[in-house]
Short mmCIF file of C-alpha atoms and ligand atoms in Angstrom, two decimals:
data_model
loop_
_atom_site.label_atom_id
_atom_site.label_comp_id
_atom_site.label_asym_id
_atom_site.label_seq_id
_atom_site.Cartn_x
_atom_site.Cartn_y
_atom_site.Cartn_z
CA MET F 1 17.49 -19.61 -18.67
CA ALA F 2 18.63 -21.15 -15.38
CA GLN F 3 19.93 -18.76 -12.69
CA SER F 4 23.00 -19.27 -10.34
CA ALA F 5 24.58 -22.63 -9.91
CA PRO F 6 23.01 -24.26 -12.93
CA SER F 7 23.28 -28.02 -12.77
CA THR F 8 24.60 -30.48 -15.19
CA THR F 9 23.46 -33.50 -12.99
CA ASP F 10 20.51 -34.31 -10.98
CA ALA F 11 20.70 -33.32 -7.24
CA PRO F 12 21.13 -36.53 -5.24
CA ALA F 13 18.03 -37.48 -3.26
CA VAL F 14 18.52 -36.70 0.48
CA GLY F 15 17.88 -39.74 2.72
CA VAL F 16 16.88 -39.41 6.40
CA GLU F 17 20.44 -39.99 7.67
CA GLU F 18 21.90 -37.13 5.42
CA VAL F 19 19.34 -34.51 6.75
CA PRO F 20 21.43 -33.32 9.74
CA LYS F 21 24.48 -32.79 7.46
CA LEU F 22 22.30 -30.97 4.91
CA VAL F 23 20.93 -28.58 7.28
CA THR F 24 24.31 -27.79 8.78
CA ARG F 25 25.85 -27.22 5.47
CA ILE F 26 22.90 -24.77 4.42
CA ARG F 27 23.20 -23.09 7.88
CA GLU F 28 27.00 -22.51 7.37
CA GLU F 29 26.25 -21.04 4.04
CA TYR F 30 23.75 -18.74 5.51
CA GLU F 31 26.30 -17.54 8.11
CA THR F 32 28.37 -16.18 5.27
CA GLY F 33 25.78 -13.41 4.89
CA ARG F 34 25.51 -13.42 1.24
CA THR F 35 21.74 -14.22 1.13
CA HIS F 36 21.02 -10.89 3.03
CA HIS F 37 21.82 -8.88 -0.13
CA ALA F 38 19.14 -7.68 -2.45
CA PRO F 39 20.82 -9.06 -5.65
CA TRP F 40 20.92 -12.58 -4.12
CA ARG F 41 17.09 -12.44 -3.15
CA LYS F 42 15.96 -11.01 -6.49
CA GLU F 43 18.06 -13.59 -8.44
CA GLN F 44 16.27 -16.38 -6.42
CA LEU F 45 12.99 -14.80 -7.00
CA GLU F 46 13.69 -14.55 -10.92
CA GLY F 47 14.89 -18.01 -10.65
CA ILE F 48 11.54 -19.31 -9.26
CA LYS F 49 9.69 -17.38 -12.11
CA THR F 50 12.07 -18.71 -14.86
CA LEU F 51 11.59 -22.39 -13.43
CA LEU F 52 7.82 -21.77 -13.64
CA ALA F 53 8.05 -20.47 -17.19
CA GLU F 54 10.47 -22.97 -18.71
CA ARG F 55 9.13 -26.20 -16.77
CA GLU F 56 5.54 -25.13 -17.14
CA ASP F 57 4.59 -28.22 -19.39
CA GLU F 58 6.00 -30.61 -16.93
CA LEU F 59 4.60 -29.12 -13.88
CA LEU F 60 1.14 -29.13 -15.51
CA ALA F 61 1.58 -32.72 -16.61
CA ALA F 62 2.71 -33.60 -12.87
CA LEU F 63 -0.49 -31.92 -11.55
CA ALA F 64 -2.58 -33.73 -14.15
CA ALA F 65 -0.99 -37.07 -12.98
CA ASP F 66 -1.41 -36.33 -9.37
CA LEU F 67 -4.81 -34.63 -9.26
CA GLY F 68 -6.28 -34.84 -12.78
CA LYS F 69 -6.00 -31.05 -12.72
CA PRO F 70 -7.19 -29.21 -15.97
CA PRO F 71 -4.14 -27.48 -17.47
CA ILE F 72 -5.65 -23.96 -17.11
CA GLU F 73 -6.62 -24.59 -13.43
CA GLY F 74 -3.15 -25.86 -12.81
CA TRP F 75 -1.71 -22.80 -14.47
CA ALA F 76 -4.00 -20.30 -12.77
CA THR F 77 -3.91 -21.73 -9.25
CA ASP F 78 -0.61 -23.44 -8.98
CA LEU F 79 1.92 -21.48 -11.30
CA GLY F 80 0.44 -18.10 -12.38
CA TYR F 81 -0.50 -17.19 -8.84
CA VAL F 82 3.02 -17.66 -7.57
CA VAL F 83 4.42 -15.57 -10.55
CA SER F 84 2.04 -12.70 -9.83
CA GLU F 85 3.01 -12.83 -6.16
CA ILE F 86 6.82 -12.79 -7.06
CA ASP F 87 6.16 -9.75 -9.39
CA TYR F 88 4.46 -7.92 -6.37
CA MET F 89 7.58 -8.92 -4.29
CA LEU F 90 10.06 -7.68 -6.90
CA ARG F 91 8.17 -4.30 -7.31
CA HIS F 92 8.25 -3.70 -3.62
CA LEU F 93 11.41 -5.45 -2.29
CA ASP F 94 13.68 -2.57 -2.12
CA ARG F 95 11.28 -0.50 -0.17
CA TRP F 96 10.39 -3.32 2.14
CA MET F 97 14.25 -3.97 2.84
CA LYS F 98 14.81 -0.22 3.78
CA PRO F 99 15.01 0.39 7.49
CA GLU F 100 11.52 1.97 8.57
CA ARG F 101 12.25 5.19 10.48
CA VAL F 102 10.07 5.67 13.59
CA ALA F 103 9.57 8.45 16.13
CA THR F 104 12.06 9.10 18.93
CA PRO F 105 10.65 10.54 22.20
CA LEU F 106 12.01 13.79 23.33
CA PHE F 107 14.02 12.48 26.27
CA GLN F 108 15.89 9.98 23.99
CA ARG F 109 17.18 12.60 21.69
CA PRO F 110 19.43 13.15 19.74
CA ALA F 111 18.96 9.71 18.37
CA ARG F 112 17.48 7.88 15.45
CA ALA F 113 15.10 4.81 15.86
CA ALA F 114 14.29 2.38 13.14
CA ILE F 115 12.80 -0.99 12.47
CA HIS F 116 15.11 -3.22 10.40
CA ARG F 117 13.73 -6.26 8.67
CA GLU F 118 16.32 -8.98 9.00
CA PRO F 119 16.34 -12.53 7.81
CA LEU F 120 15.47 -15.18 10.33
CA GLY F 121 18.02 -17.71 9.01
CA VAL F 122 17.14 -21.15 7.60
CA ALA F 123 13.59 -21.81 7.06
CA LEU F 124 11.80 -25.13 6.75
CA VAL F 125 8.74 -25.37 4.22
CA ILE F 126 6.48 -28.36 4.53
CA GLY F 127 3.69 -28.48 1.85
CA PRO F 128 0.56 -30.19 1.26
CA TRP F 129 -0.65 -32.23 -2.01
CA ASN F 130 -3.75 -30.10 -3.00
CA TYR F 131 -1.99 -27.18 -4.69
CA PRO F 132 1.48 -28.64 -4.43
CA VAL F 133 3.29 -26.41 -6.53
CA GLN F 134 1.97 -23.08 -5.21
CA LEU F 135 2.12 -24.11 -1.68
CA VAL F 136 5.90 -24.91 -1.53
CA LEU F 137 7.02 -22.31 -3.98
CA LEU F 138 5.15 -19.35 -2.71
CA PRO F 139 6.51 -19.77 1.02
CA LEU F 140 9.88 -20.35 -0.65
CA ALA F 141 9.70 -17.08 -2.50
CA GLY F 142 8.84 -15.27 0.87
CA ALA F 143 11.72 -17.00 2.48
CA VAL F 144 14.25 -15.93 -0.14
CA ALA F 145 12.76 -12.51 -0.56
CA ALA F 146 13.40 -12.00 3.05
CA GLY F 147 17.04 -13.22 2.70
CA ASN F 148 16.72 -16.73 4.36
CA CYS F 149 17.99 -20.02 3.21
CA ALA F 150 15.32 -22.72 3.01
CA VAL F 151 14.67 -26.37 2.92
CA ILE F 152 11.36 -27.39 1.26
CA LYS F 153 9.50 -30.76 1.65
CA PRO F 154 6.74 -31.12 -0.77
CA SER F 155 4.00 -33.70 -0.11
CA GLU F 156 4.64 -37.30 -0.82
CA VAL F 157 1.05 -37.64 -1.62
CA SER F 158 1.43 -35.54 -4.72
CA ALA F 159 4.33 -37.69 -5.77
CA ASN F 160 4.85 -36.55 -9.34
CA VAL F 161 5.02 -32.95 -8.34
CA SER F 162 7.30 -33.87 -5.56
CA ALA F 163 9.71 -35.84 -7.60
CA LEU F 164 9.73 -33.08 -10.24
CA LEU F 165 10.39 -30.22 -7.80
CA ALA F 166 13.31 -32.32 -6.38
CA ARG F 167 14.77 -32.51 -9.72
CA ILE F 168 14.40 -29.05 -11.18
CA VAL F 169 14.60 -26.71 -8.13
CA PRO F 170 18.48 -27.13 -7.86
CA GLU F 171 18.71 -26.26 -11.60
CA TYR F 172 17.19 -22.89 -11.22
CA LEU F 173 18.09 -21.77 -7.54
CA ASP F 174 21.20 -21.48 -5.47
CA ARG F 175 21.62 -25.09 -4.50
CA ASP F 176 24.11 -24.26 -1.62
CA CYS F 177 21.40 -22.18 0.05
CA ILE F 178 17.99 -23.94 -1.04
CA ALA F 179 17.23 -27.78 -0.96
CA VAL F 180 14.46 -30.06 -1.64
CA VAL F 181 13.93 -33.05 0.66
CA GLU F 182 11.42 -35.62 -0.66
CA GLY F 183 9.67 -38.15 1.45
CA GLY F 184 6.83 -38.79 3.93
CA VAL F 185 6.73 -38.94 7.70
CA PRO F 186 10.31 -40.30 8.40
CA GLU F 187 11.89 -37.51 6.24
CA THR F 188 9.62 -34.97 7.82
CA GLN F 189 10.42 -36.17 11.27
CA ALA F 190 14.09 -36.02 10.55
CA LEU F 191 13.89 -32.46 9.35
CA LEU F 192 11.68 -31.49 12.35
CA GLY F 193 14.45 -32.76 14.70
CA GLU F 194 16.75 -30.09 13.37
CA ARG F 195 16.99 -26.60 14.53
CA PHE F 196 15.38 -24.20 11.86
CA ASP F 197 14.53 -20.36 12.46
CA HIS F 198 11.13 -20.69 10.97
CA ILE F 199 8.87 -23.45 10.18
CA PHE F 200 6.17 -22.85 7.60
CA TYR F 201 3.65 -25.75 7.58
CA THR F 202 0.68 -26.10 5.34
CA GLY F 203 -1.71 -29.10 6.07
CA ASN F 204 -3.96 -30.66 8.51
CA GLY F 205 -4.37 -29.68 12.11
CA THR F 206 -3.20 -33.14 13.55
CA VAL F 207 0.26 -32.89 11.77
CA ALA F 208 0.29 -29.24 12.87
CA ARG F 209 0.43 -30.33 16.37
CA VAL F 210 3.41 -32.52 15.63
CA VAL F 211 5.07 -29.62 13.89
CA MET F 212 4.53 -27.34 16.72
CA GLU F 213 5.75 -29.79 19.37
CA ALA F 214 8.96 -30.17 17.43
CA ALA F 215 9.44 -26.57 16.95
CA ALA F 216 8.99 -26.03 20.69
CA GLN F 217 12.08 -28.03 21.33
CA HIS F 218 14.13 -25.25 19.65
CA LEU F 219 11.75 -22.34 20.24
CA THR F 220 11.36 -22.03 16.54
CA PRO F 221 8.52 -19.78 15.27
CA VAL F 222 5.88 -21.44 13.23
CA THR F 223 3.34 -20.48 10.60
CA LEU F 224 0.56 -22.97 10.56
CA GLU F 225 -1.73 -22.74 7.38
CA LEU F 226 -4.43 -25.30 8.21
CA GLY F 227 -8.02 -26.01 7.15
CA GLY F 228 -11.32 -26.99 8.75
CA LYS F 229 -14.98 -26.58 7.77
CA SER F 230 -15.52 -23.23 5.84
CA PRO F 231 -19.17 -22.38 6.00
CA VAL F 232 -21.27 -20.63 3.53
CA ILE F 233 -24.42 -18.56 4.82
CA VAL F 234 -27.06 -17.82 2.25
CA ASP F 235 -29.68 -15.42 3.30
CA ARG F 236 -33.10 -15.15 1.95
CA HIS F 237 -32.25 -11.76 0.41
CA ALA F 238 -29.26 -13.21 -1.59
CA ASN F 239 -28.94 -13.15 -5.38
CA LEU F 240 -29.51 -16.95 -5.45
CA GLU F 241 -28.43 -17.48 -9.20
CA VAL F 242 -25.03 -15.68 -8.76
CA ALA F 243 -24.67 -17.15 -5.23
CA ALA F 244 -25.06 -20.78 -6.59
CA ARG F 245 -22.67 -20.19 -9.39
CA ARG F 246 -19.96 -18.89 -7.17
CA ILE F 247 -20.54 -21.51 -4.40
CA ALA F 248 -20.41 -24.27 -7.18
CA TRP F 249 -17.15 -22.90 -8.62
CA GLY F 250 -15.48 -22.47 -5.30
CA LYS F 251 -16.60 -26.09 -4.17
CA TYR F 252 -15.95 -28.10 -7.25
CA LEU F 253 -12.60 -26.35 -8.34
CA ASN F 254 -9.92 -29.08 -7.93
CA SER F 255 -12.74 -31.41 -6.89
CA GLY F 256 -13.37 -29.72 -3.68
CA GLN F 257 -9.70 -30.22 -2.44
CA THR F 258 -9.18 -26.66 -1.61
CA CYS F 259 -8.51 -25.41 1.93
CA VAL F 260 -10.94 -22.57 1.65
CA ALA F 261 -13.46 -24.52 -0.36
CA PRO F 262 -17.14 -24.06 0.84
CA ASP F 263 -17.54 -27.01 3.25
CA TYR F 264 -21.15 -26.72 3.81
CA VAL F 265 -24.15 -24.33 3.31
CA LEU F 266 -26.38 -22.96 5.83
CA VAL F 267 -29.51 -21.60 4.02
CA ASP F 268 -32.61 -19.66 4.88
CA ALA F 269 -35.17 -22.59 4.87
CA PRO F 270 -37.51 -20.61 2.31
CA VAL F 271 -34.86 -20.36 -0.34
CA GLU F 272 -33.29 -23.85 0.00
CA GLU F 273 -35.17 -25.44 -2.87
CA PRO F 274 -34.24 -22.67 -5.45
CA LEU F 275 -30.65 -22.54 -4.19
CA VAL F 276 -30.08 -26.08 -4.74
CA GLU F 277 -31.65 -26.03 -8.30
CA HIS F 278 -29.44 -23.07 -9.15
CA ILE F 279 -26.31 -25.06 -7.91
CA ARG F 280 -27.44 -28.14 -10.12
CA GLU F 281 -27.83 -25.63 -13.10
CA ALA F 282 -24.44 -24.16 -12.58
CA VAL F 283 -22.67 -27.54 -12.26
CA ARG F 284 -24.33 -28.46 -15.50
CA SER F 285 -23.33 -25.41 -17.20
CA PHE F 286 -19.69 -25.81 -16.01
CA TYR F 287 -19.09 -29.57 -16.55
CA GLY F 288 -21.92 -30.69 -19.02
CA PRO F 289 -24.54 -33.43 -18.23
CA ASP F 290 -21.67 -35.92 -17.27
CA PRO F 291 -18.74 -34.25 -15.34
CA ARG F 292 -16.73 -37.44 -15.74
CA ARG F 293 -16.32 -36.56 -19.37
CA SER F 294 -15.54 -33.04 -18.60
CA PRO F 295 -11.83 -31.87 -19.33
CA ASP F 296 -12.36 -29.12 -16.76
CA TYR F 297 -13.20 -31.44 -13.63
CA GLY F 298 -10.25 -32.99 -11.48
CA ARG F 299 -9.98 -36.30 -9.68
CA ILE F 300 -9.40 -37.29 -5.99
CA VAL F 301 -5.99 -37.49 -5.02
CA ASN F 302 -5.62 -41.17 -3.83
CA GLY F 303 -7.66 -44.11 -2.95
CA ARG F 304 -7.61 -43.48 0.67
CA HIS F 305 -9.28 -40.11 0.22
CA PHE F 306 -11.62 -41.58 -2.20
CA ASP F 307 -12.76 -44.23 0.23
CA ARG F 308 -13.20 -41.61 2.87
CA LEU F 309 -15.26 -39.33 0.77
CA THR F 310 -17.54 -42.15 -0.68
CA THR F 311 -18.44 -42.89 2.94
CA LEU F 312 -19.56 -39.49 3.55
CA LEU F 313 -21.92 -39.72 0.75
CA GLY F 314 -24.02 -41.79 3.20
CA SER F 315 -24.99 -38.54 5.12
CA GLY F 316 -28.60 -37.29 4.36
CA THR F 317 -29.98 -37.66 0.82
CA VAL F 318 -28.37 -36.89 -2.43
CA ALA F 319 -29.99 -34.02 -4.21
CA PHE F 320 -27.75 -34.45 -7.28
CA GLY F 321 -24.47 -36.10 -8.12
CA GLY F 322 -23.40 -38.98 -6.03
CA GLU F 323 -22.00 -41.01 -8.69
CA THR F 324 -18.31 -42.49 -8.04
CA ASP F 325 -15.89 -44.41 -10.03
CA ALA F 326 -13.01 -45.98 -7.91
CA ALA F 327 -10.79 -46.80 -10.85
CA GLU F 328 -10.69 -43.27 -11.95
CA ARG F 329 -11.01 -41.84 -8.43
CA TYR F 330 -13.95 -39.85 -9.67
CA ILE F 331 -16.60 -38.41 -7.56
CA ALA F 332 -19.41 -36.40 -9.16
CA PRO F 333 -20.13 -32.86 -8.01
CA THR F 334 -22.65 -33.68 -5.32
CA VAL F 335 -25.10 -31.84 -3.04
CA LEU F 336 -26.57 -33.48 -0.01
CA ARG F 337 -29.85 -32.29 1.52
CA ASP F 338 -31.59 -33.29 4.82
CA VAL F 339 -28.23 -33.45 6.54
CA LYS F 340 -28.24 -33.32 10.33
CA PRO F 341 -25.48 -31.59 12.27
CA GLU F 342 -24.55 -35.04 13.80
CA ASP F 343 -24.06 -36.73 10.47
CA PRO F 344 -20.58 -37.95 9.60
CA VAL F 345 -20.37 -35.42 6.75
CA MET F 346 -20.61 -32.59 9.36
CA GLN F 347 -17.80 -33.93 11.66
CA GLU F 348 -14.61 -33.35 9.66
CA GLU F 349 -13.49 -31.09 6.78
CA ILE F 350 -14.83 -32.67 3.76
CA PHE F 351 -12.15 -31.71 1.26
CA GLY F 352 -13.83 -33.24 -1.68
CA PRO F 353 -16.67 -32.40 -4.15
CA ILE F 354 -19.60 -33.08 -1.68
CA LEU F 355 -21.66 -30.04 -0.45
CA PRO F 356 -24.23 -30.59 2.41
CA VAL F 357 -26.87 -28.01 2.49
CA LEU F 358 -28.61 -27.50 5.83
CA THR F 359 -31.60 -25.20 6.50
CA VAL F 360 -31.71 -22.57 9.29
CA PRO F 361 -34.54 -20.44 10.34
CA ASP F 362 -32.65 -17.22 9.95
CA VAL F 363 -29.23 -15.69 9.81
CA ASP F 364 -28.90 -15.35 13.67
CA ALA F 365 -29.30 -19.31 13.81
CA ALA F 366 -26.52 -19.53 11.13
CA ILE F 367 -24.27 -17.26 13.18
CA HIS F 368 -25.05 -19.45 16.42
CA PHE F 369 -24.16 -22.60 14.32
CA VAL F 370 -20.96 -21.42 13.19
CA ASN F 371 -19.92 -19.81 16.55
CA GLU F 372 -20.56 -23.28 18.29
CA ARG F 373 -17.64 -24.79 16.13
CA ASP F 374 -14.09 -24.28 15.46
CA LYS F 375 -13.11 -20.91 14.09
CA PRO F 376 -13.05 -21.60 10.18
CA LEU F 377 -10.33 -20.65 7.79
CA ALA F 378 -12.85 -18.86 5.54
CA LEU F 379 -16.47 -17.70 5.84
CA TYR F 380 -18.74 -16.88 2.96
CA VAL F 381 -21.99 -14.90 3.14
CA PHE F 382 -24.50 -14.10 0.31
CA SER F 383 -26.99 -11.47 0.94
CA GLU F 384 -28.07 -8.24 -0.93
CA GLN F 385 -28.60 -6.64 2.49
CA SER F 386 -25.50 -5.13 4.08
CA SER F 387 -27.15 -5.20 7.52
CA VAL F 388 -27.02 -8.91 7.07
CA THR F 389 -23.48 -9.19 5.76
CA GLU F 390 -22.16 -6.79 8.36
CA ARG F 391 -23.87 -8.69 11.17
CA VAL F 392 -22.14 -11.92 9.99
CA VAL F 393 -18.85 -10.41 9.58
CA GLU F 394 -19.11 -8.68 13.06
CA ARG F 395 -20.35 -11.51 15.19
CA THR F 396 -18.20 -14.49 13.64
CA SER F 397 -14.63 -15.21 13.76
CA SER F 398 -12.67 -16.88 10.82
CA GLY F 399 -9.29 -16.55 8.94
CA GLY F 400 -11.09 -14.43 6.27
CA VAL F 401 -14.50 -13.50 5.09
CA CYS F 402 -15.57 -13.09 1.49
CA VAL F 403 -19.00 -11.56 0.90
CA ASN F 404 -21.03 -12.61 -2.01
CA ALA F 405 -18.23 -14.57 -3.52
CA THR F 406 -15.89 -17.61 -2.63
CA LEU F 407 -12.14 -18.00 -2.62
CA TYR F 408 -11.31 -14.51 -4.19
CA HIS F 409 -10.27 -12.91 -1.00
CA LEU F 410 -7.06 -14.97 -1.28
CA THR F 411 -5.92 -13.45 -4.34
CA LEU F 412 -5.53 -9.87 -3.08
CA PRO F 413 -1.88 -9.19 -2.17
CA SER F 414 -3.31 -6.35 0.08
CA LEU F 415 -5.16 -9.04 2.23
CA PRO F 416 -3.06 -11.45 4.56
CA PHE F 417 -4.19 -14.93 4.23
CA GLY F 418 -4.17 -17.30 7.27
CA GLY F 419 -6.32 -18.86 9.91
CA VAL F 420 -7.26 -18.25 13.44
CA GLY F 421 -7.44 -20.77 16.33
CA PRO F 422 -7.82 -24.28 14.86
CA SER F 423 -7.60 -22.97 11.26
CA GLY F 424 -4.13 -21.82 11.71
CA MET F 425 -1.62 -19.17 13.03
CA GLY F 426 0.36 -16.50 11.19
CA ALA F 427 -0.52 -15.34 7.54
CA TYR F 428 1.12 -14.58 4.09
CA HIS F 429 0.39 -13.31 0.77
CA GLY F 430 1.55 -9.78 -0.32
CA ARG F 431 3.82 -8.02 2.06
CA ALA F 432 2.74 -10.54 4.77
CA THR F 433 4.82 -13.18 3.05
CA PHE F 434 7.96 -11.14 3.33
CA GLU F 435 7.11 -10.15 6.93
CA THR F 436 6.57 -13.72 7.97
CA PHE F 437 10.17 -14.67 7.15
CA SER F 438 11.57 -11.45 8.54
CA HIS F 439 12.44 -10.41 12.02
CA ARG F 440 11.61 -6.79 12.91
CA LYS F 441 14.64 -5.67 14.65
CA SER F 442 14.47 -2.46 16.76
CA VAL F 443 17.55 -0.41 16.40
CA LEU F 444 18.08 2.77 18.31
CA VAL F 445 21.14 4.98 17.42
CA LYS F 446 22.10 7.42 20.11
CA SER F 447 24.69 10.42 19.95
CA THR F 448 27.24 10.68 22.64
CA ARG F 449 27.29 14.55 22.15
CA PHE F 450 24.78 14.98 25.04
CA ASP F 451 24.67 12.91 28.09
CA PRO F 452 22.37 14.45 30.78
CA LYS F 453 23.05 12.84 34.25
CA VAL F 454 19.40 12.92 35.20
CA ALA F 455 18.82 9.18 34.55
CA TYR F 456 22.01 8.16 36.65
CA PRO F 457 22.06 7.46 40.34
CA PRO F 458 22.21 9.01 42.77
CA TYR F 459 18.51 9.90 42.59
CA THR F 460 18.20 13.33 44.13
CA ALA F 461 14.78 14.86 44.72
CA LEU F 462 15.29 17.08 41.51
CA LYS F 463 16.18 14.16 39.36
CA LYS F 464 13.16 12.13 40.63
CA LYS F 465 10.88 14.97 39.81
CA LEU F 466 12.47 15.30 36.30
CA MET F 467 12.09 11.45 35.77
CA ARG F 468 8.42 11.37 36.68
CA ARG F 469 7.97 14.28 34.28
CA PHE F 470 9.73 13.15 31.20
CA LEU F 471 9.98 9.41 31.21
P1 NAD K 501 -0.31 -34.03 3.55
O1 NAD K 501 -0.87 -35.37 3.76
O2 NAD K 501 0.13 -33.77 2.12
O3 NAD K 501 0.40 -33.51 4.75
C1 NAD K 501 1.10 -32.23 4.64
C2 NAD K 501 2.55 -32.44 5.02
O4 NAD K 501 2.68 -33.04 6.28
C3 NAD K 501 3.22 -33.36 4.06
O5 NAD K 501 4.50 -32.75 3.49
C4 NAD K 501 3.54 -34.63 4.80
O6 NAD K 501 4.62 -35.30 4.49
C5 NAD K 501 3.66 -34.06 6.18
N1 NAD K 501 3.28 -35.07 7.21
C6 NAD K 501 2.19 -35.82 7.14
N2 NAD K 501 2.12 -36.57 8.22
C7 NAD K 501 3.13 -36.38 9.12
C8 NAD K 501 3.55 -36.69 10.41
N3 NAD K 501 2.99 -37.61 11.04
N4 NAD K 501 4.67 -36.05 10.88
C9 NAD K 501 5.42 -35.11 10.10
N5 NAD K 501 5.05 -34.77 8.88
C10 NAD K 501 3.91 -35.30 8.27
O7 NAD K 501 -1.63 -32.88 3.33
P2 NAD K 501 -2.89 -32.86 4.17
O8 NAD K 501 -2.58 -32.55 5.69
O9 NAD K 501 -3.77 -33.91 3.90
O10 NAD K 501 -3.39 -31.40 3.53
C11 NAD K 501 -4.70 -31.20 3.64
C12 NAD K 501 -5.03 -30.15 4.74
O11 NAD K 501 -4.35 -29.04 4.41
C13 NAD K 501 -6.51 -29.83 4.73
O12 NAD K 501 -6.90 -29.74 6.04
C14 NAD K 501 -6.44 -28.40 4.08
O13 NAD K 501 -7.49 -27.66 4.52
C15 NAD K 501 -5.20 -27.88 4.74
N6 NAD K 501 -4.59 -26.81 3.62
C16 NAD K 501 -4.56 -25.61 4.04
C17 NAD K 501 -4.00 -24.54 3.25
C18 NAD K 501 -3.85 -23.29 3.73
O14 NAD K 501 -3.28 -22.48 3.04
N7 NAD K 501 -4.35 -22.82 5.01
C19 NAD K 501 -3.66 -24.88 1.88
C20 NAD K 501 -3.91 -26.25 1.47
C21 NAD K 501 -4.43 -27.19 2.40
#
């Protein structure tokens, strides 16, 4: 059932010239203060859940049209994940909203000190195309859980999902406080010209710079969820069969179009051959002898990315895979060997189903290789020796680490998810999603019953002594 403000007609599309009016109208609504209250926040969260339940078929169809996403993957990674995060928010929201009492030093007493989580105001959420439902609706859930109004801008690249969200979001959520703006660069630029109280951007580092520059004009804080080349280190003491399966799963899910997909493998030279063989077997067991026919294997989002990826197939030699079909935007799950660090495939985030495997003499060389490059969003290490995995965790920097697995660290609400340096700033998931859209306001409430004169001028010798002792 639809929540507040059910619609009988489609919400009108918002053009570039309407953007300033839209943001002003939403800000005026925010100023009424009604979004601050817990019932409004919970109603919106329930509204997102209801939207995901009632429009599941349409959403999965749009994901299939945009990315060839298998329905179960679409459900798990785009829809179900948002529902589980919202359930977590709903369980904890009352507690998160309570002022957090903190200690008051002796010289300030009698007084009470507390941290209040207050909404920031009107948030802007700009999403990418690879998980196009999750990556706008989860930040939106965080924004409303924290009592904000929000404008969301889905990616124009995943056009079917974008159009669907624009149509259905107003049916389930408070349309005076939450709006969807569709479009590409001009619409995003128009939005970035307005003053927001937080901008939550997920996408690539080049556009992140545009976003941050625009945000600077209004001193608007930003969360930047970016990407980069997430390495996998495979030590000679790894369980190679399990490692191969987990690497293959994390890499070929969504045809490699995942921000934390293993980008490349650094493997101890003596175990390169068996590792590649195990990855080949894992791919065969997942998708059969011809992945093109597998209902569980996706497609590349558009022709531009398809062309970019097929060029990268020229690096090193193809160990297996390498088949492509432009008409279907199909690229087979591929492993490349004999790749050199200078090769094109090692110069940019791959973001597709191509996995270069590079050999290193030992784990220290792998650590050095990682540390010479941009800090990654995720880092994976496979070894049965904790001395090895601990050394890698200790001596490298990345948004997050998963030991003996890939991707799974994202799914814990207890672990904030975000990058560091070029892979992003800020984090969300679990409580961090709520915190990202909240201001931690310090509130000190003093009593007037007791007003010692010691802090007031004139500063006598005795007062100076007391101040030095107690302040
Ligand atoms: P994209 O092309 O869909 O762009 C993202 C958003 O930026 C879109 O809404 C788009 O309209 C807008 N945009 C594009 N060009 C713009 C411009 N010049 N000015 C203003 N806005 C503009 O998606 P993408 O960037 O190709 O997404 C892929 C990248 O996102 C990868 O690097 C991936 O690793 C990263 N990513 C990160 C996460 C994460 O959670 N950290 C998740 C998914 C994707």
